[in-house]
Amino acid sequence: TPSPSPLAPSCGPSLLAPRRSHLQWCPMSSSPQEQLDDLIACFNRRVMDVPEGFFDRNAQFRLNGQTFEAMLGRSDDDPLIRMIARGAAGYRFAAKPLLHALETVLVSRMDFSTEADSARVVLALRGTLRGSGAVLDEMVTVDLMLTPARTVQRADVMIGERALDRIRAARAS
């Protein structure tokens, strides 16, 4: 296969690279940090692509200690809820409403530290809130639990409650 052009976008399909699937495509990267950077680049472009193999298909997501399944009022083992709240679908489940709340967005990786089976990421989340035009500038911490294959098994996202309330209000506008 031909190598991608340096002018090709860093996320989404390029004309020179084969498409892996219509929903899940980003350049292959070797390390969780590189894959995270690819995911951030896609998010900043408002693209829902996910680097292949970054999330385990059963990866669980938590926001301030609460699982997405619990936020939906369901148990963690409900098969229907697991389909929308786990893996790449779970990421999209969270990313879409956040992107809707922010008219402009820029996520920057501030720090990345890793151990054998985990990683900690500090992100700067900046953007303009829909409706009010107010600026959101928040530090977000993400603790990742990794499988032996170095895919994300669990992502624990911590964000200030005040910022979360502002995002919720912007989503409603």
Short mmCIF file of N, CA, C and O in Angstrom, two decimals, residues 79-163:
data_model
loop_
_atom_site.label_atom_id
_atom_site.label_comp_id
_atom_site.label_asym_id
_atom_site.label_seq_id
_atom_site.Cartn_x
_atom_site.Cartn_y
_atom_site.Cartn_z
N PRO A 79 -26.42 -5.97 28.05
CA PRO A 79 -25.78 -6.10 26.74
C PRO A 79 -26.09 -4.95 25.78
O PRO A 79 -25.22 -4.52 25.03
N LEU A 80 -27.31 -4.44 25.78
CA LEU A 80 -27.66 -3.34 24.87
C LEU A 80 -26.89 -2.07 25.24
O LEU A 80 -26.34 -1.40 24.37
N ILE A 81 -26.83 -1.78 26.52
CA ILE A 81 -26.12 -0.58 26.97
C ILE A 81 -24.62 -0.73 26.71
O ILE A 81 -23.95 0.22 26.32
N ARG A 82 -24.10 -1.95 26.90
CA ARG A 82 -22.67 -2.18 26.63
C ARG A 82 -22.33 -1.86 25.17
O ARG A 82 -21.24 -1.39 24.87
N MET A 83 -23.26 -2.11 24.25
CA MET A 83 -23.00 -1.84 22.83
C MET A 83 -22.77 -0.36 22.57
O MET A 83 -21.98 0.00 21.70
N ILE A 84 -23.47 0.52 23.32
CA ILE A 84 -23.32 1.95 23.05
C ILE A 84 -22.37 2.64 24.02
O ILE A 84 -21.91 3.74 23.74
N ALA A 85 -22.06 2.01 25.15
CA ALA A 85 -21.26 2.69 26.17
C ALA A 85 -19.85 2.11 26.31
O ALA A 85 -19.09 2.57 27.16
N ARG A 86 -19.49 1.14 25.50
CA ARG A 86 -18.17 0.52 25.61
C ARG A 86 -17.39 0.65 24.31
O ARG A 86 -17.95 0.84 23.24
N GLY A 87 -16.08 0.51 24.40
CA GLY A 87 -15.21 0.53 23.22
C GLY A 87 -15.28 1.86 22.48
O GLY A 87 -15.56 2.91 23.08
N ALA A 88 -15.03 1.81 21.19
CA ALA A 88 -15.04 3.03 20.38
C ALA A 88 -16.41 3.70 20.40
O ALA A 88 -16.51 4.92 20.38
N ALA A 89 -17.48 2.91 20.48
CA ALA A 89 -18.83 3.48 20.55
C ALA A 89 -19.00 4.30 21.83
O ALA A 89 -19.64 5.35 21.82
N GLY A 90 -18.42 3.84 22.92
CA GLY A 90 -18.49 4.58 24.19
C GLY A 90 -17.76 5.91 24.10
O GLY A 90 -18.22 6.92 24.65
N TYR A 91 -16.62 5.91 23.42
CA TYR A 91 -15.90 7.17 23.21
C TYR A 91 -16.80 8.14 22.43
O TYR A 91 -16.94 9.31 22.80
N ARG A 92 -17.40 7.66 21.35
CA ARG A 92 -18.26 8.52 20.53
C ARG A 92 -19.48 8.99 21.32
O ARG A 92 -19.95 10.12 21.16
N PHE A 93 -19.99 8.12 22.20
CA PHE A 93 -21.13 8.44 23.06
C PHE A 93 -20.82 9.68 23.90
O PHE A 93 -21.70 10.52 24.13
N ALA A 94 -19.59 9.83 24.34
CA ALA A 94 -19.18 10.98 25.15
C ALA A 94 -18.73 12.15 24.29
O ALA A 94 -19.01 13.31 24.61
N ALA A 95 -18.03 11.88 23.20
CA ALA A 95 -17.44 12.95 22.40
C ALA A 95 -18.49 13.77 21.66
O ALA A 95 -18.36 15.00 21.58
N LYS A 96 -19.51 13.13 21.12
CA LYS A 96 -20.52 13.87 20.34
C LYS A 96 -21.21 14.96 21.15
O LYS A 96 -21.30 16.10 20.70
N PRO A 97 -21.73 14.67 22.34
CA PRO A 97 -22.37 15.75 23.10
C PRO A 97 -21.39 16.84 23.53
O PRO A 97 -21.76 18.01 23.60
N LEU A 98 -20.15 16.46 23.80
CA LEU A 98 -19.15 17.47 24.16
C LEU A 98 -18.88 18.39 22.97
O LEU A 98 -18.85 19.62 23.12
N LEU A 99 -18.73 17.82 21.80
CA LEU A 99 -18.53 18.64 20.60
C LEU A 99 -19.74 19.52 20.32
O LEU A 99 -19.60 20.65 19.85
N HIS A 100 -20.94 19.02 20.61
CA HIS A 100 -22.14 19.83 20.41
C HIS A 100 -22.14 21.03 21.36
O HIS A 100 -22.57 22.13 20.99
N ALA A 101 -21.66 20.84 22.58
CA ALA A 101 -21.64 21.91 23.58
C ALA A 101 -20.61 22.99 23.26
O ALA A 101 -20.73 24.12 23.74
N LEU A 102 -19.60 22.65 22.47
CA LEU A 102 -18.51 23.58 22.19
C LEU A 102 -18.55 24.02 20.73
O LEU A 102 -18.39 23.21 19.82
N GLU A 103 -18.75 25.33 20.51
CA GLU A 103 -18.74 25.85 19.15
C GLU A 103 -17.35 25.77 18.55
O GLU A 103 -17.18 25.50 17.37
N THR A 104 -16.34 26.06 19.36
CA THR A 104 -14.94 25.87 18.97
C THR A 104 -14.30 24.99 20.02
O THR A 104 -14.71 25.02 21.19
N VAL A 105 -13.32 24.20 19.62
CA VAL A 105 -12.69 23.30 20.58
C VAL A 105 -11.23 23.10 20.25
O VAL A 105 -10.84 23.09 19.08
N LEU A 106 -10.43 22.99 21.29
CA LEU A 106 -9.02 22.63 21.14
C LEU A 106 -8.62 21.84 22.38
O LEU A 106 -8.66 22.37 23.50
N VAL A 107 -8.26 20.60 22.18
CA VAL A 107 -7.73 19.77 23.25
C VAL A 107 -6.23 19.65 23.02
O VAL A 107 -5.79 19.39 21.91
N SER A 108 -5.46 19.84 24.09
CA SER A 108 -4.00 19.70 24.02
C SER A 108 -3.55 18.73 25.11
O SER A 108 -4.02 18.81 26.24
N ARG A 109 -2.65 17.83 24.73
CA ARG A 109 -2.08 16.91 25.73
C ARG A 109 -0.98 17.67 26.46
O ARG A 109 -0.01 18.11 25.87
N MET A 110 -1.14 17.81 27.77
CA MET A 110 -0.18 18.53 28.58
C MET A 110 0.84 17.59 29.21
O MET A 110 1.99 17.97 29.42
N ASP A 111 0.41 16.37 29.53
CA ASP A 111 1.30 15.41 30.18
C ASP A 111 0.83 14.00 29.86
O ASP A 111 -0.37 13.77 29.70
N PHE A 112 1.78 13.08 29.78
CA PHE A 112 1.47 11.66 29.56
C PHE A 112 2.51 10.86 30.31
O PHE A 112 3.70 10.97 30.03
N SER A 113 2.07 10.08 31.29
CA SER A 113 2.99 9.21 32.01
C SER A 113 2.41 7.80 31.97
O SER A 113 1.20 7.61 31.99
N THR A 114 3.30 6.83 31.89
CA THR A 114 2.84 5.45 31.74
C THR A 114 3.60 4.52 32.67
O THR A 114 4.75 4.79 33.04
N GLU A 115 2.91 3.47 33.06
CA GLU A 115 3.50 2.37 33.81
C GLU A 115 3.15 1.10 33.06
O GLU A 115 2.60 1.15 31.96
N ALA A 116 3.43 -0.04 33.65
CA ALA A 116 3.24 -1.32 32.95
C ALA A 116 1.82 -1.49 32.42
O ALA A 116 1.62 -1.87 31.27
N ASP A 117 0.82 -1.22 33.25
CA ASP A 117 -0.56 -1.50 32.84
C ASP A 117 -1.47 -0.27 32.96
O ASP A 117 -2.69 -0.40 33.01
N SER A 118 -0.88 0.91 33.01
CA SER A 118 -1.70 2.10 33.14
C SER A 118 -0.98 3.32 32.57
O SER A 118 0.22 3.29 32.32
N ALA A 119 -1.77 4.36 32.37
CA ALA A 119 -1.22 5.63 31.91
C ALA A 119 -2.07 6.74 32.52
O ALA A 119 -3.25 6.55 32.79
N ARG A 120 -1.46 7.87 32.73
CA ARG A 120 -2.17 9.06 33.20
C ARG A 120 -1.93 10.17 32.20
O ARG A 120 -0.80 10.43 31.80
N VAL A 121 -3.02 10.80 31.79
CA VAL A 121 -2.98 11.86 30.80
C VAL A 121 -3.59 13.11 31.41
O VAL A 121 -4.64 13.04 32.05
N VAL A 122 -2.93 14.24 31.21
CA VAL A 122 -3.50 15.52 31.58
C VAL A 122 -3.74 16.28 30.29
O VAL A 122 -2.82 16.44 29.47
N LEU A 123 -4.98 16.70 30.10
CA LEU A 123 -5.39 17.40 28.89
C LEU A 123 -5.88 18.80 29.24
O LEU A 123 -6.49 19.01 30.29
N ALA A 124 -5.64 19.73 28.35
CA ALA A 124 -6.25 21.05 28.44
C ALA A 124 -7.41 21.05 27.46
O ALA A 124 -7.23 20.79 26.27
N LEU A 125 -8.61 21.31 27.97
CA LEU A 125 -9.82 21.38 27.15
C LEU A 125 -10.21 22.85 27.06
O LEU A 125 -10.51 23.48 28.08
N ARG A 126 -10.16 23.37 25.85
CA ARG A 126 -10.48 24.79 25.64
C ARG A 126 -11.50 24.90 24.52
O ARG A 126 -11.45 24.15 23.55
N GLY A 127 -12.40 25.84 24.68
CA GLY A 127 -13.39 26.06 23.64
C GLY A 127 -14.36 27.15 24.01
O GLY A 127 -14.32 27.70 25.11
N THR A 128 -15.26 27.44 23.08
CA THR A 128 -16.31 28.42 23.27
C THR A 128 -17.62 27.67 23.46
O THR A 128 -18.00 26.86 22.61
N LEU A 129 -18.29 27.94 24.57
CA LEU A 129 -19.53 27.24 24.88
C LEU A 129 -20.67 27.74 24.01
O LEU A 129 -20.84 28.95 23.81
N ARG A 130 -21.43 26.79 23.48
CA ARG A 130 -22.58 27.10 22.62
C ARG A 130 -23.59 27.92 23.41
O ARG A 130 -23.82 27.70 24.58
N GLY A 131 -24.18 28.87 22.75
CA GLY A 131 -25.23 29.67 23.36
C GLY A 131 -24.74 30.90 24.10
O GLY A 131 -25.18 32.00 23.83
N SER A 132 -23.79 30.73 25.01
CA SER A 132 -23.33 31.86 25.82
C SER A 132 -22.10 32.55 25.22
O SER A 132 -21.85 33.71 25.50
N GLY A 133 -21.32 31.83 24.44
CA GLY A 133 -20.08 32.37 23.91
C GLY A 133 -18.98 32.44 24.96
O GLY A 133 -17.88 32.93 24.68
N ALA A 134 -19.26 31.93 26.15
CA ALA A 134 -18.26 31.92 27.22
C ALA A 134 -17.13 30.96 26.88
O ALA A 134 -17.34 29.96 26.18
N VAL A 135 -15.96 31.26 27.39
CA VAL A 135 -14.79 30.43 27.14
C VAL A 135 -14.68 29.37 28.23
O VAL A 135 -14.80 29.67 29.42
N LEU A 136 -14.46 28.13 27.80
CA LEU A 136 -14.17 27.03 28.71
C LEU A 136 -12.68 26.75 28.62
O LEU A 136 -12.15 26.58 27.53
N ASP A 137 -12.01 26.74 29.75
CA ASP A 137 -10.58 26.44 29.80
C ASP A 137 -10.38 25.57 31.03
O ASP A 137 -10.31 26.08 32.15
N GLU A 138 -10.32 24.27 30.82
CA GLU A 138 -10.35 23.32 31.93
C GLU A 138 -9.27 22.26 31.76
O GLU A 138 -9.04 21.77 30.66
N MET A 139 -8.63 21.90 32.87
CA MET A 139 -7.69 20.79 32.86
C MET A 139 -8.48 19.51 33.17
O MET A 139 -9.30 19.49 34.09
N VAL A 140 -8.23 18.48 32.40
CA VAL A 140 -8.93 17.20 32.53
C VAL A 140 -7.86 16.13 32.73
O VAL A 140 -6.87 16.09 32.00
N THR A 141 -8.08 15.27 33.70
CA THR A 141 -7.18 14.14 33.95
C THR A 141 -7.86 12.86 33.49
O THR A 141 -9.05 12.66 33.77
N VAL A 142 -7.13 12.03 32.78
CA VAL A 142 -7.65 10.75 32.31
C VAL A 142 -6.69 9.65 32.75
O VAL A 142 -5.51 9.68 32.39
N ASP A 143 -7.21 8.73 33.55
CA ASP A 143 -6.43 7.55 33.95
C ASP A 143 -6.85 6.39 33.06
O ASP A 143 -8.04 6.08 32.97
N LEU A 144 -5.88 5.80 32.39
CA LEU A 144 -6.14 4.68 31.47
C LEU A 144 -5.62 3.40 32.08
O LEU A 144 -4.47 3.34 32.50
N MET A 145 -6.45 2.37 32.09
CA MET A 145 -6.01 1.01 32.42
C MET A 145 -5.80 0.31 31.09
O MET A 145 -6.68 0.35 30.23
N LEU A 146 -4.63 -0.32 30.94
CA LEU A 146 -4.27 -0.93 29.65
C LEU A 146 -4.29 -2.45 29.75
O LEU A 146 -3.95 -3.02 30.79
N THR A 147 -4.65 -3.09 28.66
CA THR A 147 -4.59 -4.55 28.57
C THR A 147 -3.13 -4.95 28.32
O THR A 147 -2.30 -4.10 27.99
N PRO A 148 -2.80 -6.23 28.43
CA PRO A 148 -1.44 -6.66 28.07
C PRO A 148 -1.06 -6.31 26.63
O PRO A 148 0.11 -6.09 26.33
N ALA A 149 -2.06 -6.19 25.74
CA ALA A 149 -1.80 -5.81 24.35
C ALA A 149 -1.68 -4.29 24.19
O ALA A 149 -1.53 -3.80 23.08
N ARG A 150 -1.75 -3.54 25.30
CA ARG A 150 -1.59 -2.07 25.33
C ARG A 150 -2.77 -1.33 24.71
O ARG A 150 -2.64 -0.21 24.22
N THR A 151 -3.96 -1.95 24.73
CA THR A 151 -5.18 -1.24 24.35
C THR A 151 -5.84 -0.73 25.63
O THR A 151 -5.60 -1.26 26.72
N VAL A 152 -6.68 0.28 25.49
CA VAL A 152 -7.34 0.87 26.66
C VAL A 152 -8.49 -0.04 27.10
O VAL A 152 -9.40 -0.31 26.33
N GLN A 153 -8.40 -0.49 28.35
CA GLN A 153 -9.44 -1.33 28.94
C GLN A 153 -10.45 -0.48 29.72
O GLN A 153 -11.62 -0.81 29.77
N ARG A 154 -9.95 0.59 30.33
CA ARG A 154 -10.83 1.49 31.08
C ARG A 154 -10.25 2.90 31.02
O ARG A 154 -9.03 3.08 31.12
N ALA A 155 -11.13 3.88 30.86
CA ALA A 155 -10.73 5.29 30.87
C ALA A 155 -11.54 6.01 31.95
O ALA A 155 -12.77 6.04 31.88
N ASP A 156 -10.83 6.52 32.94
CA ASP A 156 -11.45 7.28 34.03
C ASP A 156 -11.16 8.76 33.80
O ASP A 156 -10.01 9.19 33.91
N VAL A 157 -12.19 9.52 33.46
CA VAL A 157 -12.05 10.94 33.15
C VAL A 157 -12.48 11.75 34.36
O VAL A 157 -13.57 11.53 34.91
N MET A 158 -11.62 12.67 34.79
CA MET A 158 -11.94 13.55 35.90
C MET A 158 -11.93 14.99 35.42
O MET A 158 -10.94 15.46 34.86
N ILE A 159 -13.06 15.67 35.63
CA ILE A 159 -13.22 17.07 35.24
C ILE A 159 -13.98 17.77 36.37
O ILE A 159 -14.81 17.15 37.03
N GLY A 160 -13.70 19.03 36.56
CA GLY A 160 -14.36 19.79 37.62
C GLY A 160 -15.87 19.82 37.42
O GLY A 160 -16.36 19.94 36.29
N GLU A 161 -16.61 19.73 38.52
CA GLU A 161 -18.07 19.73 38.45
C GLU A 161 -18.62 21.04 37.87
O GLU A 161 -19.59 21.03 37.14
N ARG A 162 -17.99 22.15 38.19
CA ARG A 162 -18.45 23.44 37.65
C ARG A 162 -18.32 23.44 36.11
O ARG A 162 -19.23 23.88 35.41
N ALA A 163 -17.20 22.95 35.61
CA ALA A 163 -17.01 22.87 34.16
C ALA A 163 -18.03 21.93 33.54
O ALA A 163 -18.60 22.21 32.48
#
